[in-house]
Amino acid sequence: MSESNAGSDDVLDNWDDDAEEVTEEVQTASSNGQPAKPQVEQQQTNGKPAVPVAAAKSESGDDSEEDDEEEPDDLDYSSEVLSSYRRLLSRRVDLVGDYAGNELFLIDGDSLLLRCFSDEYLDFDDGFQLLHAVYNVERLLQHLVRRKCNFHVSFFNSTRLLCVPTGTAPHNVSKYLLARAVVIRHLQAKLPKSHPEVQACEFPCYTSAEFSKYLSVHSPYFIMTHDGAESSHRKGKHMGAESQTVVNPNRVALREMIVFFIERNYNVALVNGLEWRDTKIMAMVLERHFRAEMAPKDRGMLLASREMDGIDLDDKLSQLRTASPKLTDRQYLAVLALARIVSTAPSDLTAKDLAALAHSFIVHQAIVAHMPLGARRLPAYAPETTQQAFVQAMTDCAESILFSKAWREGLAGSGDTCDLSDFMDGRLFLHVCTETPQLIPEMEKTAHDLITALQHITKIDPEAGNGSSKKASPIKAETKTDDESFRMAVMPFTNSVFDKHLRSVGLLVDESVAGQQSASSHRIFREVTHWHNAKKPLVQKGPPTAQQEKQAFWAAKRNQQFMAEMQKYAASLTNAVGRSLEPETIIVGAKPKSHAQPTSGTQTPDSADSTDESVASKGKPQQQKGGGGKKGKQNTGKQQMLLQIAASKAKKDESASDKITSAWHVVCKGIDASSDVRTNFRKAQDYLASVPSASRKVISAEVKLYQLSCLLKYWSLLCRNKEKNQNMEVAALVWSTCRGICESDGLTKEIYGHVDDTISSMSLPPSGTDVPQSLPSRKIGFQFATLRAADDVAVGLAPQEFQLRYCGPYMERSFDSRPDPRVEFQPDGWQRRVLDAIDADKSVFAVAPTSAGKTFISFYAMRKVLEANDNDVLVYVAPTKALVNQIAAEIQARYSKKFKFGGKSVWAIHTRDYRINNPTGCQVLVTVPHVLQIMLLAPTNASSWSSRVKRIIFDEVHSIGQAEDGVVWEQLLLLAPCPIIALSATVGNPDEFSDWLGSTQKEIGTELVTVQHPHRYSDLRKYYYVPPKRFAFQGLPEKTYFGLLGLENAEGLNHVHPVAGLVDRSRGMPQDLALEPKDCLMLYRSMKAKATDAYPLPAELDPLTALPKVPRKVDILEWERKLKALLKTWLEDNQSPYAQVLADLEHSFRDANQENLQTTRAESASESQVIGSAVNLLESTLPLLCRLQEQEALPAILFNYDRHECEKVCQAVVEQLAQAEETQVKSGPKWEKKLERWEEWKKAQEKAAIRDARASKKKTAKKGEAGEDDEKASKLDQAMEAGAADASSWELFDPAAPVDGYHFANYARVLASEMEIYIKQLRRREVHEYLIDGLKRGVGVHHAGMNRKYRQIVEILFRKGFLRVIVATGTLALGINMPCKTVVFSGDSVFLTALNYRQCAGRAGRRGFDLLGNVVFQGVSREKVCRLISSRLPDLNGHFPITTTLVLRLFTLLHESKNSSYAVSAINALLSQPRMYMGGPSFKDQAMHHLRFSIEYLRRQFLLGSNGAPLNFAGLVSHLYFTENSSFAFHALLKEGYFHEICAGHETNEKDTMETLMLVMSHLFNRRHCRQADEEYKKKVVKPSSSIVFLPPMPAKAANILRRHNKQTLEVYRTYVESFVDQHVKHPDRKLPLTGMEAGGDSSEGQKVLGSRPATKTRSAFVALSGAGDDFESISALCQTTREGVFLEEAVIPHVSVHPDETDQPLNAWLLDFYKHGDVHTIERANGIRRSDIWFMLNDFSLVLATLIASLMGYMKLREGSDMEMLDLVGDFDAHEESKDEKAGAQEEDNVSIGAMSMADSAIGMPERPKQVSKKKAKNAESWEDVAEEEDAMARAEAMQKPGEVMEDESADGGAWGGEDGEKGLQNVLRAFTKLHAEFNVKFKAMWA
């Protein structure tokens, strides 16, 4: 122990010498009985220190000196391992929701055991509580299983010593090794029955061939290990209280294993620091630098382990099993071990001692077999030397037996009898040695059987040693006593709404505790009462002040700016044919389309198309034709009149058709003037999309025929050039165009004749379209191309093969589509089911993949609400602000409405950043979850707005699984007061989610309809990018291909067959694995080639048999299903030919050959750049984009989950284009000559302008003198001159603009003037110039950290087709309407998960835009690609929604709305749920108990009154709901007067006050953890930087207050556990948590045998084996060691662990460091905070400060303090963005014109501008900016002055609490926090300077 500590101190003193550090560790390991590996060579460092590298390595991925630093050559191996480990990046993520999902991962068994064995409650010192250790392992694994993790556990025999905790005494090492062997055997025996999906594997070493094969077969997603780090402050087992830092001597070996896996492309999650947060698992994930290549090295050199040769049992085991067949495994082991010990006769044990100890051990075994587990709670004993020697011999011997060949083979199938987990109870054994208990008959019989068995194989007589052993002494130091009488009475509480739900909770109520509070709290609450009772009015009555008018003006101004932006944004949204959306005016009371007869039944298409008149006429008797008299004559005359009208209309229509046709013929001649048939094809396509729908019906067929003619000319050329076979996709496009013509309007005999000739000439499959018998005749306006037989134009393939290979994307792909009058398109069957459910006012849960067609659902529901009346409200909830903006713009583009009264609008946006229109005055509110939650819980809305909400749409509802905001989604689903629509494309467990959601809807009387549609509309084709060795860029390549949809012809883009990803056969086949027709054909041919007699391929799978001549998508899906079913059986059978099929299909994917040189143009071969690898995205992206350009596969979105990397990739591409342009075009004599000519042209233009001006003056002077002819002539001359000027080639020349070939932009899509406006807007917002240059070159960036205006412009330009490359994070993955041809996964990330892969890939090939989507993997390992393809969607896990903050907010809603009906119904619906959270138990009693004690906590914190009325600082805590549980810790300090005390000196000692405040706030809010290993490198990190990196301890007084608060909270929730156990848990606690194995006996008499301590009631009986009782030291201990059957999640208990004594994880001082120095680069490099995250983290903290200040001002009645008012608060990042928008908007006043809009036109109710302020409009643009700056300055000054004003006013009144020593109470607190906020903001805003 002392050597270990000394070694640790040496390590601390030698930070810069890794070699000395490792030497100390090796020496320490040797002293602990852990020999060092002899082959480790300790190389000399030659006196040179190791290179200092930051421990918390920069997560930003920025290029830094450290990143490129080379390893010194003289580092020894161990130092190299530590240095490699330090360079790894780390992220703290939710392993389930944000990372692995359902993917298989691997846990290193010894790392798992090291964590479990390090439990401070586990007694392996004096006792040996083996069952407690097994329980710890099972409990951890059960936590993983309960959270739906998919994992295996592997044990490496070479690393078995790594499971031994730091500081273990040498004589105790064997205990841990036996426990390890027992755990392995226990898991292997029990898991196959209880959890067969969890495997416990053994391997010799992680470098062994056996383990390598395991990795190749199973391909785990990541590896979970321990890194050997220990907390420097932890005072747990084996650590003295005086120790400051403990270094695990095995840490180098553990980190060597981590580096081994990282080098082989496996990320590593650390098991130390694992945190269970509700249903989430937070862990640190290590990954290599994204541009770092870590070549695999030979590892395993530090593996130090004793030999594991099991002892030779001879035939003793078989003899024993024959003689005593009824013994269990542990009894066999006990007998064999005793026999072995007797035969070897340890030297330190006499025969007498041995006999006595053997007898005691047998008695101990008998007691274990029959004694109830709860009765085995015994005190600790100090063992005598002989007892200690016996235990060591027993553990050594037992471990050897378990690893012996005879044991493994003899008891291989004894899973049911395996009870090794309770092999030894050390405390019980020492108790037996000391007390000699009296056994009951059952125990005596078991003891006799064991003695008999022992005597059968050895000569020892244990009976001879009965009572003769030395007695152990009880340890007197263990003085902890049980508080058995503890039972806290609860405070009185009653509430009419809550009482009925809490009836089942019976508790002891004590009226006397209701008024108990500390003196500090009493004074604080007295002051709060004073402020509450103050008469100062909230709002001064009277006319508005100048400041109020200015604020109103700026609100209106912002609204105008937003509306102008939204109109542009809406104009960029298009429908499926590329036309802008046309708004429809909604009329209330008009007969809704949904009233037409539904078509989801057996209705035929004909009946669906019938009109209302025809339907109404059915069933009525028809009148007889003809008839006599006047009536008959009148009818005849009427009919003649109708016929005349019809004839006249037909003539007009014919005339109109002729005009439309003639116009097309004119256009056609213009198009046909070009010789480029590919360009002509596209022009005709664009023309058809641009004409009105009425015109399209007339000329559609002829325009498409012209396109067909263009295609035939191109096909003829290919055939003549013998390039037919390489361009069969063109023939497929010909066939698709023929089909499209036959289905088009305006089909004529001539057109159909040409189509028929084409199909015949090219031997194409029939069109498969029914053409009418009689067609009109009309001459076409162009010369149709003819095909010559001599050109060999026939495709030469069988119809089915041609269609499967090349025509898959063109196949008819509807799913039971039929006309439906409710929508403008023909909906599929599943879509009609959704429509029917919405019409029936039912809730809907729709699951369909991206591109399937979910978008219309939301807009149909909106339309119904708008048509119903002017008051109903629909709320659309989106997970991202980008999606919020898009949906609002789509509503703007789709619907308008005229309202009877002002203040109404069709839609509104409401987020924290901004709002457009009045959120409570609109009918469709588009918002984010947090804002909707605030609005639903706002008391002011309870009786008005909330009751008007008729439907809520939850888009991307799978966001419920997120670690951060998921609980808000879940709470909203439970609180929804109306039917809902939940939409998602990626739910892994839709049935389970549907069941839970259905039960929640049932409670509000609504039926849920679940609709699942598994098929995408368009297929995705995947490619793996292999970059060239060298790249020569000489401008972008020409588009050399035509008619291609895929990328097969592109060099370096290797096709990935979906089956090629199914490498791991154990993972099976994901349900959503999709095969396009081409994939199916390839699979069929491969299976046919590899089939054998034993594994035949059924004849019915032959496509000629299985498919019709013209197959549809539904036919392919059925064929695909059968193929996959057979493939699945082959996949699961190791004898099948699946491996050969896989090898056949993955050939292209595995092809690693690189192109030697990629050239963009022929002349560029002379200059080339070396491309390192695909991992280096900065080098390989431009070559990839050039390939996509060649293939016409742009536009593309490149997804990268690192924000900073997105910007760097964009910057690199733009710089490469600019540099090439500069050197290749914009330099040299030719360019200079061109510039000279341009300058000459400009001078000529200036002279011409002067001349024209003079001429104009002369003409003015002579006006009227000349005749009319002269005037006409001069006008003609001017027109000619103007035309000549316009025609000049220099008119559009801009030397600064990108040259064609050096940009990706499509300048034909956007006017130059419009682009210039965008650029000015961005420059006014201080957007980086390289981003603006990127836009000019067609490249944009999109992530949440970008300027809002820039993001919006990127979206608009991309949709318009101007931008063709975007580098983005996941912001564009969630429902954004930005269709692209290609999606590129650019680089790997821990966030590139199964869920995000599907979301991002879904952006390619959107319905109505693309027939096929391309997915490219760039810089992602092939192993990761296989994991993504074979991955399953993660199951959604819920959260426990009834958080303490929500309880408080519900009481606020109820009390302040005066028990409104909405509030009562919302609470009843929430508390009536049978299952509180998705995936949780159906145990309502637990939830109600938990609720009652949440109320008790709030009562004891004086936040709730006895009737549920909010008290004191309840509003402040509620407003900080997004910081739970930090808000309760802040409240504890506030109510105890701590902030009053330190803020009293904010004027006299401002610096210290602010720093102390900041230190405390850093402990409470925005906590970030460091890795435990980081503390080992303090000098490497802290010394060279201005950051302190590791957060210092909290001030002692504050820490003591929080400890008392946590102690009080612990008492509350301990009482919760006890009361629940008393009322509901009656069964004994004896089942292991994972395997369910029962431990201990069930004999009631057995409890009398031992004089044990009373059994625990709330603590787990397994933990009690180590002596722990029902007295809990901390909340963490309560949650981790509570008995089975009680719901208790540490995350939902309101507390914050005090660092360092209550938490192991060191805290990062990033927030305090930033406050002190404000240097972002230092925060990035020293503190390890990713640059892309810093802005958001600082913004979050700024929002916390703003909320605190606003809440305190609300108490002092300086402002409105309601929840809705709090929504106006934003962080400084958002405020800065808003400020820039306002300033820029002011400058753009003259450029932006909204125009006069009526309500009917815009559907927007615009606020009026205040008259007094509107006079400023006369000022110029600069004055507008001055106004904006003045407003900002006044607002800041007002915020600083208001607290002072109050202080002066109240001091004059003498009413405020003066406190002691001149303190001024809350005034000082407010002023101090205001100063802190101001100082923080100064540093925050300096980052933009």
Short mmCIF file of C-alpha atoms in Angstrom, two decimals, residues 28 172 589 785 1632 1702 1813:
data_model
loop_
_atom_site.label_atom_id
_atom_site.label_comp_id
_atom_site.label_asym_id
_atom_site.label_seq_id
_atom_site.Cartn_x
_atom_site.Cartn_y
_atom_site.Cartn_z
CA THR A 28 4.27 -1.07 -8.08
CA ASN A 172 -6.46 -10.49 -1.24
CA GLY A 589 -68.11 27.29 -44.05
CA ALA A 785 -36.01 11.53 -85.37
CA LEU A 1632 -30.24 -11.58 -8.80
CA GLU A 1702 -20.05 13.31 -3.73
CA VAL A 1813 -41.37 56.82 -34.10
#
